[in-house]
Coordinates of N, CA and C in Angstrom, one line a residue:
X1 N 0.9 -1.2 0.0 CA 0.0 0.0 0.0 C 0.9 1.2 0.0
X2 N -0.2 2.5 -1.0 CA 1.3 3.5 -1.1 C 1.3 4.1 0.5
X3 N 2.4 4.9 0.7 CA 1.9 5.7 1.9 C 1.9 7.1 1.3
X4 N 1.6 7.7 2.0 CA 1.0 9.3 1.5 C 2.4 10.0 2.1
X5 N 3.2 10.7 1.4 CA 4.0 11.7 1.7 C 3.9 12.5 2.3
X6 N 4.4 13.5 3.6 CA 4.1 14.9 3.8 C 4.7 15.9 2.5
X7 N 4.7 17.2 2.3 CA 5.4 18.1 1.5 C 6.2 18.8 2.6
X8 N 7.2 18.8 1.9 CA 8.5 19.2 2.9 C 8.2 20.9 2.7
X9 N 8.8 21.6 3.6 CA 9.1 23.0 2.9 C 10.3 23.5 2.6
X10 N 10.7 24.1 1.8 CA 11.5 24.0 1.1 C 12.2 25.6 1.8
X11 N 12.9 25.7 3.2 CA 13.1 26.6 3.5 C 14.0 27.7 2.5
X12 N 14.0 27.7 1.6 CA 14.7 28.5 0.1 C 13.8 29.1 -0.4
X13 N 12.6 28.5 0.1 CA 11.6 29.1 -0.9 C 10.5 30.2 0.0
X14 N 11.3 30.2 1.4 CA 10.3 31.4 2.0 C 10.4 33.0 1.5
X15 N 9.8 33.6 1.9 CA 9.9 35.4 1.8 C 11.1 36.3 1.8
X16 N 11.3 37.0 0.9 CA 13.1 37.8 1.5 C 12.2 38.9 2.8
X17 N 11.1 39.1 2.9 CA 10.4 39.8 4.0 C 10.7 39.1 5.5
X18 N 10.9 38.0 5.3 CA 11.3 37.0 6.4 C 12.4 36.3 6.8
X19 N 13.5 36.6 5.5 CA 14.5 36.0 5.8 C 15.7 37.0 5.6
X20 N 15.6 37.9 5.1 CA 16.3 38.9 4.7 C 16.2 40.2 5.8
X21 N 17.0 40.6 6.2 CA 16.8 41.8 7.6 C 17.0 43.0 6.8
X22 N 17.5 42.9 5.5 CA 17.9 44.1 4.5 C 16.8 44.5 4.0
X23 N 15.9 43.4 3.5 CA 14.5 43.7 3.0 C 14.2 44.5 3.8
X24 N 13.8 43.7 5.3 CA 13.0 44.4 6.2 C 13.1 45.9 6.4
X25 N 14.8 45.9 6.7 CA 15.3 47.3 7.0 C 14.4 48.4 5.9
X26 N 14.9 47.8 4.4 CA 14.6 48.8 3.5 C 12.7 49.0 3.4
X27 N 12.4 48.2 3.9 CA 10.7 48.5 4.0 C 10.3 49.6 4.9
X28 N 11.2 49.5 6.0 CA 10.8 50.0 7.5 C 11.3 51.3 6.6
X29 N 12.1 51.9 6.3 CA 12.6 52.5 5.5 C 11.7 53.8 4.4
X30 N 10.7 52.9 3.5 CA 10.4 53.2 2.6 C 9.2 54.0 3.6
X31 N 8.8 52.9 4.7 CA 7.5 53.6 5.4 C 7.4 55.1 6.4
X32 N 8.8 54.9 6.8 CA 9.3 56.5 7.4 C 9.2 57.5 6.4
X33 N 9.9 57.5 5.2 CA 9.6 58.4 4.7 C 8.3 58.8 3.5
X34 N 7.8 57.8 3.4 CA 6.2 57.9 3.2 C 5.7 58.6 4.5
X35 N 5.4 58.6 5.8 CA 5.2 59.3 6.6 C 5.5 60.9 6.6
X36 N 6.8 60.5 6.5 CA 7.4 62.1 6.7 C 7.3 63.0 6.0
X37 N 7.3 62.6 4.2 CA 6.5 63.0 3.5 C 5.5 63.8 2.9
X38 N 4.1 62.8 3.7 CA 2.8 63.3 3.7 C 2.2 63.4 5.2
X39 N 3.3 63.6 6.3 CA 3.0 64.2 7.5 C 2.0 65.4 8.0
X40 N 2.1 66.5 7.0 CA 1.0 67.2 6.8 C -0.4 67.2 6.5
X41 N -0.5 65.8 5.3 CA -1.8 65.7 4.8 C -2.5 64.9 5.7
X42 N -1.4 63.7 6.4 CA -2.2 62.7 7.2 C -2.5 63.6 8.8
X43 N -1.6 64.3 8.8 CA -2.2 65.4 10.0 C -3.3 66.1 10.2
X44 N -3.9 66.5 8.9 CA -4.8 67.1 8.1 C -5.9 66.2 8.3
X45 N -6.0 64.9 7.7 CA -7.2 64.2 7.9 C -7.4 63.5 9.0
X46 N -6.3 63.6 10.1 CA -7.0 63.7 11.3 C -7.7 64.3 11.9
X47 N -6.9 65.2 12.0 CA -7.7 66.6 12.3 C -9.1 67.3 12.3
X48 N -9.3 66.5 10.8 CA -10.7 67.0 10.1 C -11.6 65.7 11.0
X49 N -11.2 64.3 11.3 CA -12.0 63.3 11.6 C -12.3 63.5 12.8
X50 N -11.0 64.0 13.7 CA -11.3 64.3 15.2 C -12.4 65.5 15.4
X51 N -11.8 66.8 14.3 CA -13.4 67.6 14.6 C -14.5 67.2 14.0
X52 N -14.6 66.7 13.3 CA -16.3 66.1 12.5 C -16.6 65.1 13.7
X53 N -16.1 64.5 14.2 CA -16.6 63.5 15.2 C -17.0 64.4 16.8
X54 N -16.2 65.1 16.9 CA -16.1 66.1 18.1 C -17.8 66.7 18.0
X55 N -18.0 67.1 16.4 CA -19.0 67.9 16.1 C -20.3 67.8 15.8
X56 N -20.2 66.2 15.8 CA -21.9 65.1 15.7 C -22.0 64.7 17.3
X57 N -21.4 64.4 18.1 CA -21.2 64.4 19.3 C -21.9 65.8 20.1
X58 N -20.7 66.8 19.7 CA -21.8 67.9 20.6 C -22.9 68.4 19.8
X59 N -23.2 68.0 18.5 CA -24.4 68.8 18.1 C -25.9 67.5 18.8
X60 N -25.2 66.0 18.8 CA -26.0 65.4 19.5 C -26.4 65.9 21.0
X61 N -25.7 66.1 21.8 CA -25.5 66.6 22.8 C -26.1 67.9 23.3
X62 N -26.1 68.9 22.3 CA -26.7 70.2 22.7 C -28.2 69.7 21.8
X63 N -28.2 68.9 20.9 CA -29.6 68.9 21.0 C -30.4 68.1 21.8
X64 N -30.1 67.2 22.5 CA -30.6 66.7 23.7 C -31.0 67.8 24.6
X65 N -29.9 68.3 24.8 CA -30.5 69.3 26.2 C -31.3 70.6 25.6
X66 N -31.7 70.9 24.5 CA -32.1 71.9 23.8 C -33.7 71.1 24.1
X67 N -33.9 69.6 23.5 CA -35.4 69.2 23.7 C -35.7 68.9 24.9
X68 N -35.0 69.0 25.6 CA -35.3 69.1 27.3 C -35.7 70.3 27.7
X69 N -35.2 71.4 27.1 CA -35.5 72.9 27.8 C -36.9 73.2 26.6
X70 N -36.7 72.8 25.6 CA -37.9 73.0 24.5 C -39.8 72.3 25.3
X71 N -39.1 71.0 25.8 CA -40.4 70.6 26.1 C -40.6 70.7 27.3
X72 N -39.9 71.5 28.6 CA -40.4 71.9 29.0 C -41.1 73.5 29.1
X73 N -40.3 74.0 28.1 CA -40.9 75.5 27.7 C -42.4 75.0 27.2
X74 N -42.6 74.1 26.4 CA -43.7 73.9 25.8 C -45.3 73.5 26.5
X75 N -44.6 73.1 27.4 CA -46.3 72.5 28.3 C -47.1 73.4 28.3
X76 N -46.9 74.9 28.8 CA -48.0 75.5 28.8 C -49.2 75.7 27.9
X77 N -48.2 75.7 26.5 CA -48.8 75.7 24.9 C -49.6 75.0 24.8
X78 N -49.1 73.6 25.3 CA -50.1 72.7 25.0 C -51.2 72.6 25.8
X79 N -50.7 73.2 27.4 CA -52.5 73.6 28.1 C -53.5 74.1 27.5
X80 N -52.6 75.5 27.1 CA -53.8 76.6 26.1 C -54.4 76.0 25.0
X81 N -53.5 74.7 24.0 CA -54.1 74.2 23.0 C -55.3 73.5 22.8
X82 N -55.0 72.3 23.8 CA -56.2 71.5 24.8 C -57.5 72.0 25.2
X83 N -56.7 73.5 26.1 CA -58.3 74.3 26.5 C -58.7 75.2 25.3
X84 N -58.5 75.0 23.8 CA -58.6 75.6 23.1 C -58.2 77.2 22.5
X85 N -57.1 77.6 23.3 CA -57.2 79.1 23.7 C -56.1 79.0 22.5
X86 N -56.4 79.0 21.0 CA -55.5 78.8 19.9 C -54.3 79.8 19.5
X87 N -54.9 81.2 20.4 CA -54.1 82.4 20.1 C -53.0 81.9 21.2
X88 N -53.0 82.2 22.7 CA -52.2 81.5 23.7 C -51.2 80.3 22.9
X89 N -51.9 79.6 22.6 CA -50.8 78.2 22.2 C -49.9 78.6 21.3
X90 N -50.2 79.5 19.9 CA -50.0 79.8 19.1 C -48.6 81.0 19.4
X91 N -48.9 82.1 20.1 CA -48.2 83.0 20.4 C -47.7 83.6 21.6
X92 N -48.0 82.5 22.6 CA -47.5 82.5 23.9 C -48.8 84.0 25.0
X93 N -48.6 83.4 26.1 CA -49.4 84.2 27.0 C -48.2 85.4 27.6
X94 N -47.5 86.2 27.3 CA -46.7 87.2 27.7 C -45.8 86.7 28.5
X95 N -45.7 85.2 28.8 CA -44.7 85.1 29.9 C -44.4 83.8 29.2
X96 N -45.2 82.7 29.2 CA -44.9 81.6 28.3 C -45.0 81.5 26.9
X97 N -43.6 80.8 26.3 CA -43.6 81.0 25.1 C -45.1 80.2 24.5
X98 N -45.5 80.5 23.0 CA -46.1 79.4 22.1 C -45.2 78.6 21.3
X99 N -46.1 77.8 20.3 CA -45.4 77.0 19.8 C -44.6 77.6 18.6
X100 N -45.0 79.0 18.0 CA -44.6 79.4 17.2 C -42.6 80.0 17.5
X101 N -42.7 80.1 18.8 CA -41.7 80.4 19.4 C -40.5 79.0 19.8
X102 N -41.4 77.9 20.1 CA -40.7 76.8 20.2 C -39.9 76.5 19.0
X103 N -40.3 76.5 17.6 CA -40.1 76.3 16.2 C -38.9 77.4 16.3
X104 N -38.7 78.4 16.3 CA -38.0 79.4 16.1 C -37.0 79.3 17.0
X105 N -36.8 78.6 18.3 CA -36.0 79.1 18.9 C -35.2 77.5 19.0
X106 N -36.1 76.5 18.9 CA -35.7 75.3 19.2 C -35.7 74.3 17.7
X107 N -35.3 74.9 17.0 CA -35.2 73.9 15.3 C -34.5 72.6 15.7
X108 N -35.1 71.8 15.1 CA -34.5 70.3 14.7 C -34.9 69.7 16.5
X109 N -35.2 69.8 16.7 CA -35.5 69.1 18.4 C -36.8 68.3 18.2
X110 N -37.5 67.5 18.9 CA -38.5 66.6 18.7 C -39.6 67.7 19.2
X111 N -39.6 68.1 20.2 CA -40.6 69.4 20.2 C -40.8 70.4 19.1
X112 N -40.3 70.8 18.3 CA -40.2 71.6 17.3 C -40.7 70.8 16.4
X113 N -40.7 69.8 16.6 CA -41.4 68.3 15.0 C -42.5 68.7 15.7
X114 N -43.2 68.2 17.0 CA -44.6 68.2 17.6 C -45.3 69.5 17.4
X115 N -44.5 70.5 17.7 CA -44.9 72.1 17.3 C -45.8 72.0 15.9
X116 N -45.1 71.2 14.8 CA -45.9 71.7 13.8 C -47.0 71.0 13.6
X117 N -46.8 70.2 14.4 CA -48.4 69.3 14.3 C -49.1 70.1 15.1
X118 N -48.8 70.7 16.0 CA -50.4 71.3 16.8 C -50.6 72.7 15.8
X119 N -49.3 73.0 15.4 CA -49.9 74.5 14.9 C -50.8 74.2 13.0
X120 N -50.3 73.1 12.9 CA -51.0 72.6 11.7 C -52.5 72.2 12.1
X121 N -52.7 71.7 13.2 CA -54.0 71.4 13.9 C -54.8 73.1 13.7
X122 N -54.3 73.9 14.5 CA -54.5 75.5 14.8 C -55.2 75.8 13.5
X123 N -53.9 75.6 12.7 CA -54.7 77.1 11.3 C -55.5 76.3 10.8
X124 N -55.7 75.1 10.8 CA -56.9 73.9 10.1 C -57.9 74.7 10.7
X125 N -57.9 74.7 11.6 CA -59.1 75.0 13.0 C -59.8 76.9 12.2
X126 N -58.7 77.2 12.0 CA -58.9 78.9 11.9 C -59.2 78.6 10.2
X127 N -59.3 77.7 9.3 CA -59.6 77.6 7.7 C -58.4 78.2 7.2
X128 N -57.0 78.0 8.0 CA -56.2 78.3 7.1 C -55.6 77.0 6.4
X129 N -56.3 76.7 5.4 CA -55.6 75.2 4.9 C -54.5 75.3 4.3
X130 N -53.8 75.9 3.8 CA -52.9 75.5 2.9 C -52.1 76.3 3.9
X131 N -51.6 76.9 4.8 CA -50.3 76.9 6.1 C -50.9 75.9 7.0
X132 N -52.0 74.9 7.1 CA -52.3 74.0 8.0 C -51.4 72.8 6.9
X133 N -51.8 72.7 5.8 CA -50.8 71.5 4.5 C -49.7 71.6 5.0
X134 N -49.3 72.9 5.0 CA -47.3 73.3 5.4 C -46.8 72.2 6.5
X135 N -47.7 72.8 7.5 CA -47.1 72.6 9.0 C -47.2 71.0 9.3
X136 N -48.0 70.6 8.5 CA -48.9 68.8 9.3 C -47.3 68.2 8.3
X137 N -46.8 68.9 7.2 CA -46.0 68.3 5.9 C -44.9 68.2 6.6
X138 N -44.4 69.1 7.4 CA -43.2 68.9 8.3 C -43.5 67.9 9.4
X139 N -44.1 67.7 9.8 CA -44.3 66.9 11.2 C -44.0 65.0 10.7
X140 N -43.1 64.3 11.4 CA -43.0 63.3 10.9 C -43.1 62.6 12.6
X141 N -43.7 61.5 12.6 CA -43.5 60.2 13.9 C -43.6 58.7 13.5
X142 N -42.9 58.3 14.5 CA -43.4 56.9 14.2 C -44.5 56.2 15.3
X143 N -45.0 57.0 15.8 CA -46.2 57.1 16.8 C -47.4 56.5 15.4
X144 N -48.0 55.3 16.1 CA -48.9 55.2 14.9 C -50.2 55.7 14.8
X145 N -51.0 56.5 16.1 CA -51.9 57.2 16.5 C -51.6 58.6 16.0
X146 N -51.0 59.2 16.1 CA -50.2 60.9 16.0 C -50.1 60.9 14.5
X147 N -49.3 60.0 14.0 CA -48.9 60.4 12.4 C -50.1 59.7 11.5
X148 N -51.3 58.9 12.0 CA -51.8 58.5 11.1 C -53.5 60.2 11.4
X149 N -53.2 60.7 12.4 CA -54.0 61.8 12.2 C -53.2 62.8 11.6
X150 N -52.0 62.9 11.3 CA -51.9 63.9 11.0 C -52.2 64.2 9.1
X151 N -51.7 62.6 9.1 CA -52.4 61.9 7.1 C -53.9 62.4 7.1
X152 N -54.4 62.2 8.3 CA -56.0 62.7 8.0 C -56.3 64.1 8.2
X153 N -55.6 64.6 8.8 CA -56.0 66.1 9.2 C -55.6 66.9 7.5
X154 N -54.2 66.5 6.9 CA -53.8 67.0 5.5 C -54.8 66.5 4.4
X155 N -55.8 65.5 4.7 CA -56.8 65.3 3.9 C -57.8 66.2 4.2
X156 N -58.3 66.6 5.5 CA -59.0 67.3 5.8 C -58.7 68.9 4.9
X157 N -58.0 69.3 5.3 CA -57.3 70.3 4.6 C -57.4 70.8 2.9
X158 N -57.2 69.2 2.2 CA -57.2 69.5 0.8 C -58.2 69.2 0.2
X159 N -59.0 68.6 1.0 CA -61.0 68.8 0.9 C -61.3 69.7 0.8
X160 N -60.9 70.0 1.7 CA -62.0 71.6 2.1 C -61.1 72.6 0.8
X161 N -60.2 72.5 0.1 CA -59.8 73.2 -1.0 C -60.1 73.0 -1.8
X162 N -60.8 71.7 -1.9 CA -61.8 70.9 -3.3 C -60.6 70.7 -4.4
X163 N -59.5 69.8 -3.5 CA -58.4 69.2 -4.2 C -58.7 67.3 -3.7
X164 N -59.1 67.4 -4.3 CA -60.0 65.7 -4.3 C -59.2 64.3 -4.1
X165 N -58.2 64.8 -5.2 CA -57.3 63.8 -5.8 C -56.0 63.8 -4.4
X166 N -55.9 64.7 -3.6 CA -54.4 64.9 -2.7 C -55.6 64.5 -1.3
X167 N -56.6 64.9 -1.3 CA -57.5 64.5 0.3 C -57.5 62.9 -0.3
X168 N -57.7 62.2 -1.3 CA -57.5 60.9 -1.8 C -56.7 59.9 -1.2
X169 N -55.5 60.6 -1.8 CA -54.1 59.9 -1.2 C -54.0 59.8 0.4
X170 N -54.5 61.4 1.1 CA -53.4 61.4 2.3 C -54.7 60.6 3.3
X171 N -56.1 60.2 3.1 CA -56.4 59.5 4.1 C -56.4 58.0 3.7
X172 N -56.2 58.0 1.9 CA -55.7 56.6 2.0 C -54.2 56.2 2.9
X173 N -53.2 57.1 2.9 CA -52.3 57.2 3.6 C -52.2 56.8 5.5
X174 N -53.5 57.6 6.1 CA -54.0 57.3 7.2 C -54.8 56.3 7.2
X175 N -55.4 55.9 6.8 CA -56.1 54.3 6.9 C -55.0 53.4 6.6
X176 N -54.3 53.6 6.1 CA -53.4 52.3 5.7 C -52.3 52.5 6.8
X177 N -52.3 53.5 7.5 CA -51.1 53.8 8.0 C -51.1 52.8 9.8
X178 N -50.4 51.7 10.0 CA -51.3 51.0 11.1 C -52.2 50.7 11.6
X179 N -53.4 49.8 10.8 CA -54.3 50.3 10.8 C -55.5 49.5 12.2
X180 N -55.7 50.2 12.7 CA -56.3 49.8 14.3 C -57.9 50.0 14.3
X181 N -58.5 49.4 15.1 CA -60.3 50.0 15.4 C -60.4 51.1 16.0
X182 N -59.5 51.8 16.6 CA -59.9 52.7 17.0 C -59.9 54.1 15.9
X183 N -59.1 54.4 15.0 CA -59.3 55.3 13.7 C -59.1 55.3 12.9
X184 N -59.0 53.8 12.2 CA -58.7 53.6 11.0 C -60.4 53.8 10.4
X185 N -61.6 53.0 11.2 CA -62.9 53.3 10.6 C -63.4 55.1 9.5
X186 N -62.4 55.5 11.1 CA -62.4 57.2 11.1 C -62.3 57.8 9.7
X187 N -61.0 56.9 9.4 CA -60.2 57.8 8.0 C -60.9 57.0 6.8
X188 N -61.7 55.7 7.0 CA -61.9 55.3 5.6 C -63.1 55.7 5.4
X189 N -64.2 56.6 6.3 CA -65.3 57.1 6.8 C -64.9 58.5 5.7
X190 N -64.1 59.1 5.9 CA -63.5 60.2 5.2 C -62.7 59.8 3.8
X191 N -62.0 59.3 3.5 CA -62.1 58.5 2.2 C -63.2 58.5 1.4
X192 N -64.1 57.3 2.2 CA -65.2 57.4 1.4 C -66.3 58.7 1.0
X193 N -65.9 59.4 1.8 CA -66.7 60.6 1.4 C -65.8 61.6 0.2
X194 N -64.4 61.1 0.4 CA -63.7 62.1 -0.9 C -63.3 61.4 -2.2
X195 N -64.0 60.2 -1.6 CA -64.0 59.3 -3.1 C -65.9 59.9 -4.0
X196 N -66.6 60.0 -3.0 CA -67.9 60.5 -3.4 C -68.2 61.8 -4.6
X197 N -67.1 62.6 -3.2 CA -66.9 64.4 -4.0 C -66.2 63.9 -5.1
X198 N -65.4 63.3 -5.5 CA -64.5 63.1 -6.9 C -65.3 62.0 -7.7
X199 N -66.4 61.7 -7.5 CA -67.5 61.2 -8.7 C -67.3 59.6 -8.8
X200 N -66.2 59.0 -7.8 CA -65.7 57.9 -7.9 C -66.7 56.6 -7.0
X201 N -68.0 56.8 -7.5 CA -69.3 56.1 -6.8 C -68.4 54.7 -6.2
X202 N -68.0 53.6 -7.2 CA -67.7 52.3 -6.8 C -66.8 52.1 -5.8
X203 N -65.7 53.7 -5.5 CA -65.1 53.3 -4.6 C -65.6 53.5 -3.1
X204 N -66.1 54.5 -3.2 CA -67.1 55.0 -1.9 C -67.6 53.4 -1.4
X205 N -68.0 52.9 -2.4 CA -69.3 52.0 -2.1 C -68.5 50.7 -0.9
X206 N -67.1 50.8 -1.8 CA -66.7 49.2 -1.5 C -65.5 49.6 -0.3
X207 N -65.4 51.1 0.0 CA -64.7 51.6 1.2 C -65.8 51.4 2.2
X208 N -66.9 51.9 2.5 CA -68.0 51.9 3.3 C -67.9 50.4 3.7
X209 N -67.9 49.3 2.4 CA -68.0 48.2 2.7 C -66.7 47.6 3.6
X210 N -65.6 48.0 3.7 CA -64.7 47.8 4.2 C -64.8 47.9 6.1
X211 N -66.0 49.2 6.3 CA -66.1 49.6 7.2 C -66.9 48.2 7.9
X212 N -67.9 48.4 7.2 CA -69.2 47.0 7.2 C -68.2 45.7 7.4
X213 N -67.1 45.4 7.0 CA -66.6 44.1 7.2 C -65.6 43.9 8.4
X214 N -65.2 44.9 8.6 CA -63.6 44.7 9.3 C -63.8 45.6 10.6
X215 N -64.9 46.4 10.7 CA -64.8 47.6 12.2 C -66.3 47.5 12.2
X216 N -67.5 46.0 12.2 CA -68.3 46.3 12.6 C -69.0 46.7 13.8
X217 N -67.6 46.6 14.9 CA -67.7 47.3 16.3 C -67.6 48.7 16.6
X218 N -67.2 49.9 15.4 CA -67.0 50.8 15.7 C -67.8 51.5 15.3
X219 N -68.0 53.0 15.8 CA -68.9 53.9 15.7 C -69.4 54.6 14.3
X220 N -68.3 54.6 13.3 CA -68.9 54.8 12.0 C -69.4 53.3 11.3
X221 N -69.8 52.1 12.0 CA -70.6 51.1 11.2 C -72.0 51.3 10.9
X222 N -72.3 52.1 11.4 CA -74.3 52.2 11.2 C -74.4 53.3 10.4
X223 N -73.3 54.5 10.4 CA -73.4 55.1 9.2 C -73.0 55.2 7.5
X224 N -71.5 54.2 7.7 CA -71.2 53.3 6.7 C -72.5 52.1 6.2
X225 N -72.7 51.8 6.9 CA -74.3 50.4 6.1 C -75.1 51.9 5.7
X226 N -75.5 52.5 6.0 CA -76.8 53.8 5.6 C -76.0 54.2 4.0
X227 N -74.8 55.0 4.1 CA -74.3 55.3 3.1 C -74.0 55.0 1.6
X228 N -73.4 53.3 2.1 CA -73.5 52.2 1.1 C -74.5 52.1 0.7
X229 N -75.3 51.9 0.8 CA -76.9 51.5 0.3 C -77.3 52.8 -0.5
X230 N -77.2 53.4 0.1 CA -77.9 54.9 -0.3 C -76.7 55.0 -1.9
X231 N -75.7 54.6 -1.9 CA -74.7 54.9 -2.8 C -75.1 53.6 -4.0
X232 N -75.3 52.8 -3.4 CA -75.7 51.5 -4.1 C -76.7 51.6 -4.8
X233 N -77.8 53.0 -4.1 CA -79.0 52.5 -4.8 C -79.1 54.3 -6.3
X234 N -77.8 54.4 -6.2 CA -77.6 55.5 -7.0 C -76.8 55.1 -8.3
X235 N -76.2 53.9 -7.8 CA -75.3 53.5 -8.9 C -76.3 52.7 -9.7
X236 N -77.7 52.3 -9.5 CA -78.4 51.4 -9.9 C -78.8 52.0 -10.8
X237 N -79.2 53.3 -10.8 CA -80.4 53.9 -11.5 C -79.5 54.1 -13.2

């Protein structure tokens, strides 16, 4: 039987990096003055790394404590907004700021995202729709309650502007957006009404029906069944 060989190594045939100290020297060599060099430039892009890092650090940093001082500047805003006092929330009571002032003084902070949702709430309230569009357009969360009204409030908005096609999108937006029993009925309740206004009978009909199938526990079900029918019995004629 054969036997199996090991492979010898053939110490002749290793590295002059390893066996040669001349190599080595002249490497160690080549690398100093490669250094010395471009001493300036690699100085340079430290420099630039230690302050860019220094500078996402403290801008993290001062904005932390900026939405600390923001939200608690803000509570009273939100009293007055609550108790409806839209001017107060809006433009502060002489001593406490509003929200308009939170935005201005506190940019990029999580209070200043919330700011524009209440103030987008506000001028909806006052029929200013299209600075109510502005404000709801900046507001972003991943709160699935908070951002799926705020898709419905910007529908609300471009209804009432008798823009059909964009109130379309943003409560399909909010119904689809997480969609729960507690307001998703809400938004397809409103859908189906702006599918109505835009002449789009079949959709109305089979949104209503959505209501009728999937939220017959909720409070827009008896007026979704009324609707459909009444829609059904239009499409017939």
């Amino acid at each position: 039987m054969a036997t199996k060989q090991s492979k010898k190594v053939n110490p002749h045939h290793q590295t002059d990096l390893l066996e040669n100290p001349e190599e080595i020297a002249e490497r160690l060599t080549r690398g100093e003055a490669f250094l010395k060099k471009n001493s300036k430039i690699l100085a340079g892009v430290l420099g630039a790394a230690i302050i860019l890092i220094g500078g996402i650090l403290f801008f993290q940093f001062n904005t932390q404590n900026q939405n600390k001082a923001a939200q608690a500047e803000m509570f009273q805003a939100v009293y007055y907004y609550e108790q409806d006092s839209a001017e107060f929330a809006l433009n502060g009571d002489g001593i406490n700021p509003g929200f308009l002032s939170i935005l201005e003084e506190y940019p990029r902070t999580d209070a200043a995202n919330l700011a524009h949702f209440y103030i987008g709430s506000i001028y909806l309230s006052e029929r200013k729709f299209e600075e109510a569009i502005s404000e709801l357009e900046q507001f972003s969360s991943d709160d699935y309650l908070i951002q799926g009204q705020a898709y419905s409030l910007i529908g609300d908005a471009y209804l009432e502007l008798g823009n059909n096609d964009q109130a379309i999108s943003f409560f399909k937006k909010a119904a689809s957006y997480e969609p729960n029993k507690y307001f998703t009925p809400k938004y397809l309740a409103k859908l189906a009404v702006a599918y109505e206004e835009a002449g789009q009978i079949q959709n109305a009909i089979d949104t209503y029906g959505e209501i009728e199938e999937k939220y017959f526990e909720s409070y827009e079900f008896s007026a979704a069944r009324k609707h459909k029918a009444r829609l059904e019995g239009l499409a017939a004629q």
